[in-house]
Coordinates of C-alpha atoms in Angstrom, one line a residue:
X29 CA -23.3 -13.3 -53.0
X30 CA -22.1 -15.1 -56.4
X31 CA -18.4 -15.1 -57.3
X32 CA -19.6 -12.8 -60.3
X33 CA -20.5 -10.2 -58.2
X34 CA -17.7 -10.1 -55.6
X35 CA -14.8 -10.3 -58.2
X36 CA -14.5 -8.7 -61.5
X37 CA -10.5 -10.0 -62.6
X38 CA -11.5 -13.4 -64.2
X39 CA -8.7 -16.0 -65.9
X40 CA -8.7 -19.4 -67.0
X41 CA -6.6 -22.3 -66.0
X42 CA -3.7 -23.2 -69.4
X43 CA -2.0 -26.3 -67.3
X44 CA -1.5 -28.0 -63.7
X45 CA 1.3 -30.2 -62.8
X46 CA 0.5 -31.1 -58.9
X47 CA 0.3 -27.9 -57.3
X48 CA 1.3 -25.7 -59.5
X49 CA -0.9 -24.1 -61.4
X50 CA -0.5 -21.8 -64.7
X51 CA -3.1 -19.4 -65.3
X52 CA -4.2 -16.7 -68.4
X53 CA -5.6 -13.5 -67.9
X54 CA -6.5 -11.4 -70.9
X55 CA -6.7 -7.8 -69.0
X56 CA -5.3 -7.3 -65.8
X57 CA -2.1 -9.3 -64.4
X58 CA -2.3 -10.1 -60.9
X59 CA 0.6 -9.2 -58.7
X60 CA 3.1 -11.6 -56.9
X61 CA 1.1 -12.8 -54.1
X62 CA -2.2 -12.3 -55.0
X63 CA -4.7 -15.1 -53.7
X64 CA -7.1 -16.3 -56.6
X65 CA -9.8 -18.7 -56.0
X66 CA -11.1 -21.5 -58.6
X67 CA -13.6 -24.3 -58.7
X68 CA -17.0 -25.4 -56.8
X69 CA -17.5 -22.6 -54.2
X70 CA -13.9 -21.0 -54.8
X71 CA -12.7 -23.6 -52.7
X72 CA -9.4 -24.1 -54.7
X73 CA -6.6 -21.2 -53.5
X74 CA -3.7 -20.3 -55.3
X75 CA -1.2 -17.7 -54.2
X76 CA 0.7 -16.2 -57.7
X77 CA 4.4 -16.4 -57.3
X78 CA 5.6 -15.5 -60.6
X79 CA 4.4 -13.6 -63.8
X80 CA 5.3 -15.5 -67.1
X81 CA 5.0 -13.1 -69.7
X82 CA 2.2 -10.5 -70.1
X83 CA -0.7 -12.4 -69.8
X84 CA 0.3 -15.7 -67.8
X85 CA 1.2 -15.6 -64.0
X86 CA 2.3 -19.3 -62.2
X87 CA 1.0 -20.1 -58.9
X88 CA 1.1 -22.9 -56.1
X89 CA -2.2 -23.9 -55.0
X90 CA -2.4 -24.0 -50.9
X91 CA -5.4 -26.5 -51.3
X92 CA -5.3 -30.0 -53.2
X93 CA -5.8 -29.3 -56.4
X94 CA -8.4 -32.0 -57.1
X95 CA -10.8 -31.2 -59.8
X96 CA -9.3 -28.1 -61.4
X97 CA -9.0 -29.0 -64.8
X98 CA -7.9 -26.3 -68.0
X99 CA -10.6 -24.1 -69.0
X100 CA -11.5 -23.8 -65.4
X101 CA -12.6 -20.0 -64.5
X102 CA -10.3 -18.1 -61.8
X103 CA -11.0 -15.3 -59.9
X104 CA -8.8 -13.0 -58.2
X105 CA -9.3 -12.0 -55.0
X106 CA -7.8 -8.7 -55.8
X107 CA -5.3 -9.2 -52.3
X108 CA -2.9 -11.2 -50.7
X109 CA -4.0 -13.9 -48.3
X110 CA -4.9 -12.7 -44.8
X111 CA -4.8 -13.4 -41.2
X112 CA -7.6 -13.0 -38.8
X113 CA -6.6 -10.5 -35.6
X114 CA -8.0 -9.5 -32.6
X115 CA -9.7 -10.3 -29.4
X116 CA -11.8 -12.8 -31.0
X117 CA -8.7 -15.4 -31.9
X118 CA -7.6 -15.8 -28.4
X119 CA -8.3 -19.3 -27.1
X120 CA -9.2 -20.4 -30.5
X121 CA -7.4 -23.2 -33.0
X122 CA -7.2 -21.8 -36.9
X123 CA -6.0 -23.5 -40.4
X124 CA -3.6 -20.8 -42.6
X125 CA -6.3 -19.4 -44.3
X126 CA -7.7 -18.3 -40.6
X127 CA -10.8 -20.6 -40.6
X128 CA -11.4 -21.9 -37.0
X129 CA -10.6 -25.8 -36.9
X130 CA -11.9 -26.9 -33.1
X131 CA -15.3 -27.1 -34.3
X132 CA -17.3 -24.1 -32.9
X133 CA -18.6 -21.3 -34.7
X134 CA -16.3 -18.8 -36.6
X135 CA -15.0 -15.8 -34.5
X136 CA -16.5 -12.3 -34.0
X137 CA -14.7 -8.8 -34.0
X138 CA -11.8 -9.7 -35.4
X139 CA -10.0 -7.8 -38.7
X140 CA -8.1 -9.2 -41.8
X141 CA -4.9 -8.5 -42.3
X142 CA -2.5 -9.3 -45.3
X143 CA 0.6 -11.5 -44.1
X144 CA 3.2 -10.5 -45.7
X145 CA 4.5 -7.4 -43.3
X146 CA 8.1 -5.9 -43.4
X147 CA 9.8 -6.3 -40.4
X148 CA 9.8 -3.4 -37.3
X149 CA 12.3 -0.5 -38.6
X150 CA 15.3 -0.4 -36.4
X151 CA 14.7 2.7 -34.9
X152 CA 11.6 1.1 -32.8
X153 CA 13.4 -2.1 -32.0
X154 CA 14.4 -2.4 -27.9
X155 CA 18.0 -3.7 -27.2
X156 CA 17.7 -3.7 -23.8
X157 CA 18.2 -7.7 -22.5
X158 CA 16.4 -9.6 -20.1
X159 CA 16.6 -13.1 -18.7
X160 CA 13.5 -15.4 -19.6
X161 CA 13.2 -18.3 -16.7
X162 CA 11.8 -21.3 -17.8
X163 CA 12.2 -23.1 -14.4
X164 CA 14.1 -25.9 -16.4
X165 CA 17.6 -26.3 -14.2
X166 CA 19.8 -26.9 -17.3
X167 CA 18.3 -24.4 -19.6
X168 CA 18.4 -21.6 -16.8
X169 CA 21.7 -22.0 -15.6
X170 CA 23.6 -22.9 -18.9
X171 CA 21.9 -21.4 -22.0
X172 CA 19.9 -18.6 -20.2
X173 CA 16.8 -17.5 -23.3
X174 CA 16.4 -13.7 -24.0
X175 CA 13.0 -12.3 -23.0
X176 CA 12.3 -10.8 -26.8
X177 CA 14.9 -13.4 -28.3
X178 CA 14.5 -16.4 -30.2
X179 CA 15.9 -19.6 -28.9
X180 CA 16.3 -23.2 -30.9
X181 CA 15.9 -26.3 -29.8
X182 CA 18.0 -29.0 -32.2
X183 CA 17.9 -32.4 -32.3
X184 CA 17.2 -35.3 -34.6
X185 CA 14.0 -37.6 -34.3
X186 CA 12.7 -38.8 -30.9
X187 CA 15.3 -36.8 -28.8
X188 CA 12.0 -34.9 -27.1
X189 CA 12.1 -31.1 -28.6
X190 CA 8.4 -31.8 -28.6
X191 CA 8.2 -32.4 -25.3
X192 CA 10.2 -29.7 -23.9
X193 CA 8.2 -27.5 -25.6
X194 CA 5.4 -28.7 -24.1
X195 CA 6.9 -28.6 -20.7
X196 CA 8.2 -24.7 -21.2
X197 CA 4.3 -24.1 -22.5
X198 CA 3.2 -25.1 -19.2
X199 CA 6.0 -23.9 -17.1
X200 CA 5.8 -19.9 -18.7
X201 CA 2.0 -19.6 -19.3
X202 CA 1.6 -19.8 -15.5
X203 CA 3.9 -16.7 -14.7
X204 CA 3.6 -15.3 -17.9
X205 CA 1.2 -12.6 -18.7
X206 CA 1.0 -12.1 -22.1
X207 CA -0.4 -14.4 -24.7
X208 CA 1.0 -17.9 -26.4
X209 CA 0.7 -18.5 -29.8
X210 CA 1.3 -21.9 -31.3
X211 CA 2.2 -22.5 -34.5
X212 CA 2.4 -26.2 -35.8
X213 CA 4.2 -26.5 -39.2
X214 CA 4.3 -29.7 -40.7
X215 CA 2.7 -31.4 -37.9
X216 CA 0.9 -34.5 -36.8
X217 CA -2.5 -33.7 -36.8
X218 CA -2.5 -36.0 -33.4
X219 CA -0.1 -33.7 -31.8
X220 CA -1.7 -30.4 -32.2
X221 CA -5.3 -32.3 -31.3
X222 CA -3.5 -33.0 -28.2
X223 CA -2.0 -30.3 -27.6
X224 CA -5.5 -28.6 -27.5
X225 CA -6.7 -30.8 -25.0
X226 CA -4.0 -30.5 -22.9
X227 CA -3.9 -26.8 -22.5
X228 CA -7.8 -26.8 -22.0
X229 CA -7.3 -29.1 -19.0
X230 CA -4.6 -26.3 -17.5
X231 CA -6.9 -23.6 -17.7
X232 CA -4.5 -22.0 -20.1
X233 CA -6.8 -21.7 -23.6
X234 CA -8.1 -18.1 -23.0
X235 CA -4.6 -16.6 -23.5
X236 CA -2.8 -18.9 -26.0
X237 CA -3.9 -19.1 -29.9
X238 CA -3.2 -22.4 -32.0
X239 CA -2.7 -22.5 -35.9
X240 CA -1.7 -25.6 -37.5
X241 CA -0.4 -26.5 -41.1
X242 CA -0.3 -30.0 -40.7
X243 CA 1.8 -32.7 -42.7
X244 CA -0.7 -33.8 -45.0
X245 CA -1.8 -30.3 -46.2
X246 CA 0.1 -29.0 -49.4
X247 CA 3.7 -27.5 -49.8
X248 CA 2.0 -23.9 -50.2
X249 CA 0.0 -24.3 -47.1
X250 CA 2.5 -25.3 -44.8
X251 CA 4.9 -22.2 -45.8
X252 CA 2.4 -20.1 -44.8
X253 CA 1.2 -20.9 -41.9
X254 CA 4.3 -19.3 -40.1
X255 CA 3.6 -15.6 -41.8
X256 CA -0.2 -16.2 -40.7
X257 CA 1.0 -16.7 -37.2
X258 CA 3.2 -13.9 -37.0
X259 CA 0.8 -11.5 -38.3
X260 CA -1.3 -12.4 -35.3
X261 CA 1.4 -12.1 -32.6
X262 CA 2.6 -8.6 -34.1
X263 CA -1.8 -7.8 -33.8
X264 CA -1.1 -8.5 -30.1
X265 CA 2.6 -6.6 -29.5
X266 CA 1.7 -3.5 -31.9
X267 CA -2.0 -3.1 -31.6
X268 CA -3.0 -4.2 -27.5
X269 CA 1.3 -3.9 -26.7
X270 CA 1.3 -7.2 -24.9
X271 CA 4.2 -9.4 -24.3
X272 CA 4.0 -12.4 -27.0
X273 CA 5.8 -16.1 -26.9
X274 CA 5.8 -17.8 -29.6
X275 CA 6.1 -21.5 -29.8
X276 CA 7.2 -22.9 -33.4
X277 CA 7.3 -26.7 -34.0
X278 CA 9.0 -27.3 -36.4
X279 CA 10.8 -23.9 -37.8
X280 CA 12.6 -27.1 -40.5
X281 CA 9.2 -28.3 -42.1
X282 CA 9.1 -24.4 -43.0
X283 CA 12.3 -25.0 -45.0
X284 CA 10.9 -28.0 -46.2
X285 CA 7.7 -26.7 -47.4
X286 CA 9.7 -23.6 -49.2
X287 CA 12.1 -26.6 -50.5
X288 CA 9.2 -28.1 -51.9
X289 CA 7.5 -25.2 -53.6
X290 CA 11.1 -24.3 -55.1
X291 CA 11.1 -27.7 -57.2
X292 CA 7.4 -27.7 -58.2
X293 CA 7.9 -23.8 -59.6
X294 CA 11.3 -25.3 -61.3
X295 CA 14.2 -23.7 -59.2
X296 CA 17.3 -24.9 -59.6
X297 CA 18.5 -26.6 -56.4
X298 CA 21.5 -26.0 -54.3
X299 CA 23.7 -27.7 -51.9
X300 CA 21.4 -31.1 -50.7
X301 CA 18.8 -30.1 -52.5
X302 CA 17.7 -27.0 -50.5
X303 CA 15.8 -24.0 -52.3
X304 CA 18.3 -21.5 -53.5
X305 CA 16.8 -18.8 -51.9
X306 CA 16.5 -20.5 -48.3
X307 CA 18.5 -17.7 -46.9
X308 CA 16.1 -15.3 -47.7
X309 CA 12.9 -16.7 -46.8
X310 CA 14.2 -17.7 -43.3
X311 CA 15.2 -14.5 -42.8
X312 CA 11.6 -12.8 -44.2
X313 CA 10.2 -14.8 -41.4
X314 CA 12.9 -14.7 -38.4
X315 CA 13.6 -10.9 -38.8
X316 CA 9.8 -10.2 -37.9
X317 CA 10.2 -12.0 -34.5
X318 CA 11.6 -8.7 -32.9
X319 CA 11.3 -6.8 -29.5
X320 CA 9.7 -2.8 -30.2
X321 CA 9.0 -0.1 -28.0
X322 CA 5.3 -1.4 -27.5
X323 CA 6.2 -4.9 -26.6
X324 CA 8.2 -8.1 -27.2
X325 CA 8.0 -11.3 -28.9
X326 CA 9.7 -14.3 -27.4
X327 CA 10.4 -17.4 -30.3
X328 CA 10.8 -21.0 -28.7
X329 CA 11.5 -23.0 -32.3
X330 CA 12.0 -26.5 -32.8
X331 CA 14.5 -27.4 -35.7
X332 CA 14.5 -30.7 -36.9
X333 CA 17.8 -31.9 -37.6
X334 CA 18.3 -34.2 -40.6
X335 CA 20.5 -37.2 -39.5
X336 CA 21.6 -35.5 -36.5
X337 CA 24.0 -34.0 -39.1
X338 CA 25.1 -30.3 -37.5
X339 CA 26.1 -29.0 -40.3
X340 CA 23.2 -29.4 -42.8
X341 CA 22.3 -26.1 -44.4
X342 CA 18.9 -26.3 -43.2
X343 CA 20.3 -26.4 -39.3
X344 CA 23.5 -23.8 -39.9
X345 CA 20.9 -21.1 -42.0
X346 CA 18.5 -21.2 -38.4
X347 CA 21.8 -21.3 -35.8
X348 CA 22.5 -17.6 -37.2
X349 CA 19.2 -16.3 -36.4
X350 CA 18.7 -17.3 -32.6
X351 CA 20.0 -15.7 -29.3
X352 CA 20.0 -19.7 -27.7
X353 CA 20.7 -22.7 -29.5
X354 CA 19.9 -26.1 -27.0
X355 CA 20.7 -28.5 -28.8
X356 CA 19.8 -32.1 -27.4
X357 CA 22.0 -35.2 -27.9
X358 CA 20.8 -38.4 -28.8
X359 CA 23.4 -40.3 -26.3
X360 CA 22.4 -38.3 -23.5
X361 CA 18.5 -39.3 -24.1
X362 CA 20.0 -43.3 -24.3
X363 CA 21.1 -43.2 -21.2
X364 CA 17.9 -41.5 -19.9
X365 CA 19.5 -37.7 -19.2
X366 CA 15.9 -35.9 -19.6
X367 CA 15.7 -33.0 -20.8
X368 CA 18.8 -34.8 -22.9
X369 CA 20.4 -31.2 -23.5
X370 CA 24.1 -31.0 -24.7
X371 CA 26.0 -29.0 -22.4
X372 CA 29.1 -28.5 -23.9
X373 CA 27.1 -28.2 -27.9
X374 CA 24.5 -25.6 -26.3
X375 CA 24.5 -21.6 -26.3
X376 CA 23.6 -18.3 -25.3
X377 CA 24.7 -15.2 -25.9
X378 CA 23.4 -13.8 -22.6
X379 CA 25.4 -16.0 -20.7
X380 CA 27.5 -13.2 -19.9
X381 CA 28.4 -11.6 -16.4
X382 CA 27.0 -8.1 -18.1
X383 CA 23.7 -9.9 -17.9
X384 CA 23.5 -12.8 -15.6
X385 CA 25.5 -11.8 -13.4
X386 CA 29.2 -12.5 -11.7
X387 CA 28.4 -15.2 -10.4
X388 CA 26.0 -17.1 -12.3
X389 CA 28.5 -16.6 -15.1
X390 CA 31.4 -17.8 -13.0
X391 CA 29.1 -21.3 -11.8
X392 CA 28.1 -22.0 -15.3
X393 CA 32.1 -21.3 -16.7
X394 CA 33.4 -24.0 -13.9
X395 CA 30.2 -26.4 -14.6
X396 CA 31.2 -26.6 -18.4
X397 CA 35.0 -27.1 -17.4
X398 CA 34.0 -29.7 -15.8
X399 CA 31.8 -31.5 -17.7
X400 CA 34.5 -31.1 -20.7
X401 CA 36.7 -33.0 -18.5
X402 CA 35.1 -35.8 -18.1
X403 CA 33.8 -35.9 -21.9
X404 CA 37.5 -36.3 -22.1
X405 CA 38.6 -38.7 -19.4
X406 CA 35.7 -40.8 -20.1
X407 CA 38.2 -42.9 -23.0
X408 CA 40.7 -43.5 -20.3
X409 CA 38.0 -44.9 -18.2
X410 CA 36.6 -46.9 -20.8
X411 CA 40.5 -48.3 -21.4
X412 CA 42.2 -49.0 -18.2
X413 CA 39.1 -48.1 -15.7
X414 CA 38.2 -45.4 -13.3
X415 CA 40.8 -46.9 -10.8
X416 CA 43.8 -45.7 -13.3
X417 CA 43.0 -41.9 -12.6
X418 CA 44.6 -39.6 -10.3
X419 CA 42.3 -38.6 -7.0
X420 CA 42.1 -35.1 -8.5
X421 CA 40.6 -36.7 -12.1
X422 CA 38.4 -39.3 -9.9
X423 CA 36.9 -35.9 -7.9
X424 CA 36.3 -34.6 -11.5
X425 CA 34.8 -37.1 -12.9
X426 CA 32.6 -37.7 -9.6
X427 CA 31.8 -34.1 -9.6
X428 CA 30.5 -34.4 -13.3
X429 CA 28.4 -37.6 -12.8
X430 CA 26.3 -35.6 -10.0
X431 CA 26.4 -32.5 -12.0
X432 CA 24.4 -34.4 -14.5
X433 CA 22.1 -36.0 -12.8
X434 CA 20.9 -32.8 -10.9
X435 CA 20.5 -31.6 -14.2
X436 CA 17.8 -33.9 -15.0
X437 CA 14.3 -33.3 -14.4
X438 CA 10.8 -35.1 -14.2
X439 CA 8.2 -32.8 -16.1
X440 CA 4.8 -31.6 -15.9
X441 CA 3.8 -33.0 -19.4
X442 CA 5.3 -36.6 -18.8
X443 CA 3.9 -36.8 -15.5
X444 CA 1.6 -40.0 -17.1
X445 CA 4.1 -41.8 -18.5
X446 CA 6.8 -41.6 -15.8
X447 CA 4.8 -41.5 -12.6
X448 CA 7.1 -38.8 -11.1
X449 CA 5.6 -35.2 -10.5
X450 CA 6.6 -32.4 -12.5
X451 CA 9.4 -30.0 -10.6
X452 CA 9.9 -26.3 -11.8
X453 CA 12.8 -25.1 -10.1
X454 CA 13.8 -21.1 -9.7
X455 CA 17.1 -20.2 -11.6
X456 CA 18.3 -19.5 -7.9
X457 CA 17.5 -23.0 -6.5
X458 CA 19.5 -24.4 -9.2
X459 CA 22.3 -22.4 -9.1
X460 CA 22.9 -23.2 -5.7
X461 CA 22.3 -26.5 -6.4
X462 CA 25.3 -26.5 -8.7
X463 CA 27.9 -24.7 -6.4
X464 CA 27.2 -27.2 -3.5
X465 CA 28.1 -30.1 -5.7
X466 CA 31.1 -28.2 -7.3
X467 CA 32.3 -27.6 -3.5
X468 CA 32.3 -31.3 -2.7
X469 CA 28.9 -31.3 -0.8
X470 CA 27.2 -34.1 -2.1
X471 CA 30.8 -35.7 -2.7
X472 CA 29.1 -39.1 0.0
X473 CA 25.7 -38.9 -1.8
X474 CA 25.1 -41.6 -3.8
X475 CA 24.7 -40.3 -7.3
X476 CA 21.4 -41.9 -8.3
X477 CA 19.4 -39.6 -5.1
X478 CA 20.4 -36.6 -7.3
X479 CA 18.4 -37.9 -10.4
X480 CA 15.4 -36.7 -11.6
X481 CA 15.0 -34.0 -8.5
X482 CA 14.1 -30.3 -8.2
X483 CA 16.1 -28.6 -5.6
X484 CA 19.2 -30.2 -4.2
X485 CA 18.1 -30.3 -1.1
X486 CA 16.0 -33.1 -2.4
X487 CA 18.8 -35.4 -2.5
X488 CA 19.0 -35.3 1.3
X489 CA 15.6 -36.8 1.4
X490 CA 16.1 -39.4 -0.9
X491 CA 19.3 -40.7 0.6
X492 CA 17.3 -41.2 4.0
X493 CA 14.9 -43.3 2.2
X494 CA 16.9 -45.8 0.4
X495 CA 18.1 -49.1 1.1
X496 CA 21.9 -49.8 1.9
X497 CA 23.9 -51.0 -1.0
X498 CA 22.8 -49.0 -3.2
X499 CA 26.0 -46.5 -2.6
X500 CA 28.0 -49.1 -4.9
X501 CA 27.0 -47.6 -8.4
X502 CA 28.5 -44.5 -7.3
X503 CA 31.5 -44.2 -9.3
X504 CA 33.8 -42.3 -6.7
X505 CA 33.9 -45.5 -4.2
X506 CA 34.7 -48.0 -6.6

């Protein structure tokens, strides 16, 4: 069918600076968020985002914009831009404008629907909460995550959120029986290639979906692609009322992208250069990510921190929107603590005993006292030596060194590069874990048998099995 026949709003093209586009129509305006198509084979896209005066609208382009030149015809496609939904996305890998990128044949039975949604109403929202297990010691029994909640993972480059991503991928998809959706904004197109792979070799693929807006696509694209894949998890909660989790890397690239497009459509900036309607657009996105009567979504979202700073506006805006921040510390990864999660910097808000319970509540209080106590003792030490302490501080101290090192744990993902097989570990197993050590247990264990282990009762084993001598790193017996 020619583009003459399947649109009948035509415009021409008055100016292009990079992405943005400015366009004339001499009938009918487009709306705000209308997708019109230009060039060979309508191959450019550009999504209007503003309405000049009464006959010019402003758009980005979600394509390169290559080749468009003034005078060039428009069409609009008389809609917004639309997702793909259905049975027929499952186990499939799509771009933002829902064409199938993993090389095999575009999928059947499945409906378009525009991306831009409002929110659930609040009268079909659930507010009942329940515990999400990862099987990750440190996540379950300090920042529990909220089945239907949206947790964070913070950190600056190289400090793994990638990788425990990954991990929790592997570790829910097993005893989860919904469907995973990925969504990769702003991402190395390596990353999400293996990603794919990997999935396919766990036998995982026929209940996850994967769409990408990777890092070399344009501003427009890549602040889509997180509305395209909500539409498709809400398909799944709403329309089949299955449980969804949804995996974001990286939630910041989506501020970036919307930073970006801000500038080229000649915003004013605010504070560090962010858009100054950030606020807003996080929230467009974020608020959608909501537990109803029919089912849940559960977000998992990476959040690149710029220069580890805390309080960037890009980090603070997300913090407000998540029932879990874990936020992982570039010391803790330098002195190999993987995962490298920051205790004491991490939260939940159902780490309460309402939720998880009297005593799992009461563990994790007494594990964070401790591990504050030693964050402070540790300048004494590094002054005068661990020899200058009182018993009760040396006890402490030993206490939090184990404490740490049970924390640790060898995953499923790195199992390649460390040569140690994966552990997942019940929220049980490592609570118990923790009380032993807190009650002096492990108090002759040398604390390099409690590192990268599952259970405690690991430990035991390893002790057996290693030389003499090596009980003088422990820092109790110096």
């Amino acid at each position: 069918m020619s583009s003459q026949a399947r649109y009948s709003n035509f415009g021409t093209v008055v100016s292009v600076r990079g992405s943005v586009v400015d366009i004339r129509f001499e009938g009918y305006l487009p709306p705000i968020f209308s997708v019109l198509r230009a060039g060979a084979d309508q191959r450019i896209v550009i999504e209007v985002l503003a309405q000049l005066d009464a006959h010019r609208v402003r758009g980005i382009a979600l394509t390169p914009t290559q080749g468009l030149a003034r005078g060039t015809a428009v069409a609009d496609t008389g809609g917004p831009l639309q997702a793909p939904v259905g049975k027929g996305i499952l186990a499939r890998m799509f771009d933002v404008f829902g064409n199938a990128i993993d090389r095999q044949a575009a999928p059947s039975e499945v409906q378009w629907r525009s991306v831009h949604r409002a929110p659930p109403p609040l009268a079909r929202r659930s507010t009942q909460s329940e515990i999400f297990e990862t099987g990750i010691k440190v996540i379950d029994v300090l920042v529990p995550l909220e089945r239907g909640g949206k947790a964070g993972l913070f950190g600056g480059a190289g400090v793994g959120k990638t990788v425990l991503l990954t991990e929790m991928i592997h570790n829910m998809i097993g005893h989860h029986e919904g469907v995973s959706l990925f969504c990769g904004i702003g991402e190395r197109s390596r990353e999400g290639e293996e990603l794919y792979r990997e999935m396919k070799a766990a036998g995982v693929l026929p209940n996850m979906v994967m769409v990408f807006g990777q890092m070399n696509e344009p501003p427009g694209a890549r602040f889509r692609v997180g509305h395209v894949a909500l539409t498709m998890a809400e398909y799944f909660r709403d329309d089949e009322h299955r449980d969804v989790l949804l995996l974001i890397d990286n939630i910041f690239r989506f501020i970036q992208a919307g930073m970006e497009v801000s500038g080229l459509m000649g915003q004013m900036p605010s504070r560090l250069g962010y858009q100054p309607t950030m606020g807003t657009e996080l929230s467009t996105l974020e608020e959608r990510i909501a537990n109803t009567d029919t089912g849940a979504i559960t977000s998992i979202q990476a959040v690149y921190v710029p220069a580890d700073d805390f309080t960037d506006p890009a980090a603070v805006h997300t913090f407000s929107h998540l029932s879990a921040s874990i936020v992982l510390s570039r010391k803790r990864a330098s002195e190999g603590l993987y995962p490298a999660i920051d205790p004491l910097q991490s939260s939940s808000k159902m780490a309460t005993p309402g939720i998880v319970g009297e005593r799992h509540y009461r563990l994790a209080q007494e594990i964070r006292r401790t591990l504050a106590q030693y964050a402070e003792l540790k300048d004494i030490i590094a002054m005068l030596g661990l020899e200058q302490l009182s018993p009760e501080d040396r006890n402490v101290v030993a206490r939090a060194r184990r404490l740490e090192r049970f924390l640790t744990q060898p995953f499923f993902t790195t199992e390649q590069f460390t040569g140690l097989k994966g552990k997942l570990v019940s929220r049980k197993d490592a609570l118990d874990g923790c009380e032993r050590i807190l009650r002096d247990e492990f108090k002759d264990v040398p604390e390099s048998a409690l590192y990268m282990i599952g259970t405690i009762d690991e430990a035991k084993g390893k002790t057996k099995s290693q030389p003499e001598g090596e009980h003088a790193a422990a820092p109790d017996e110096s």
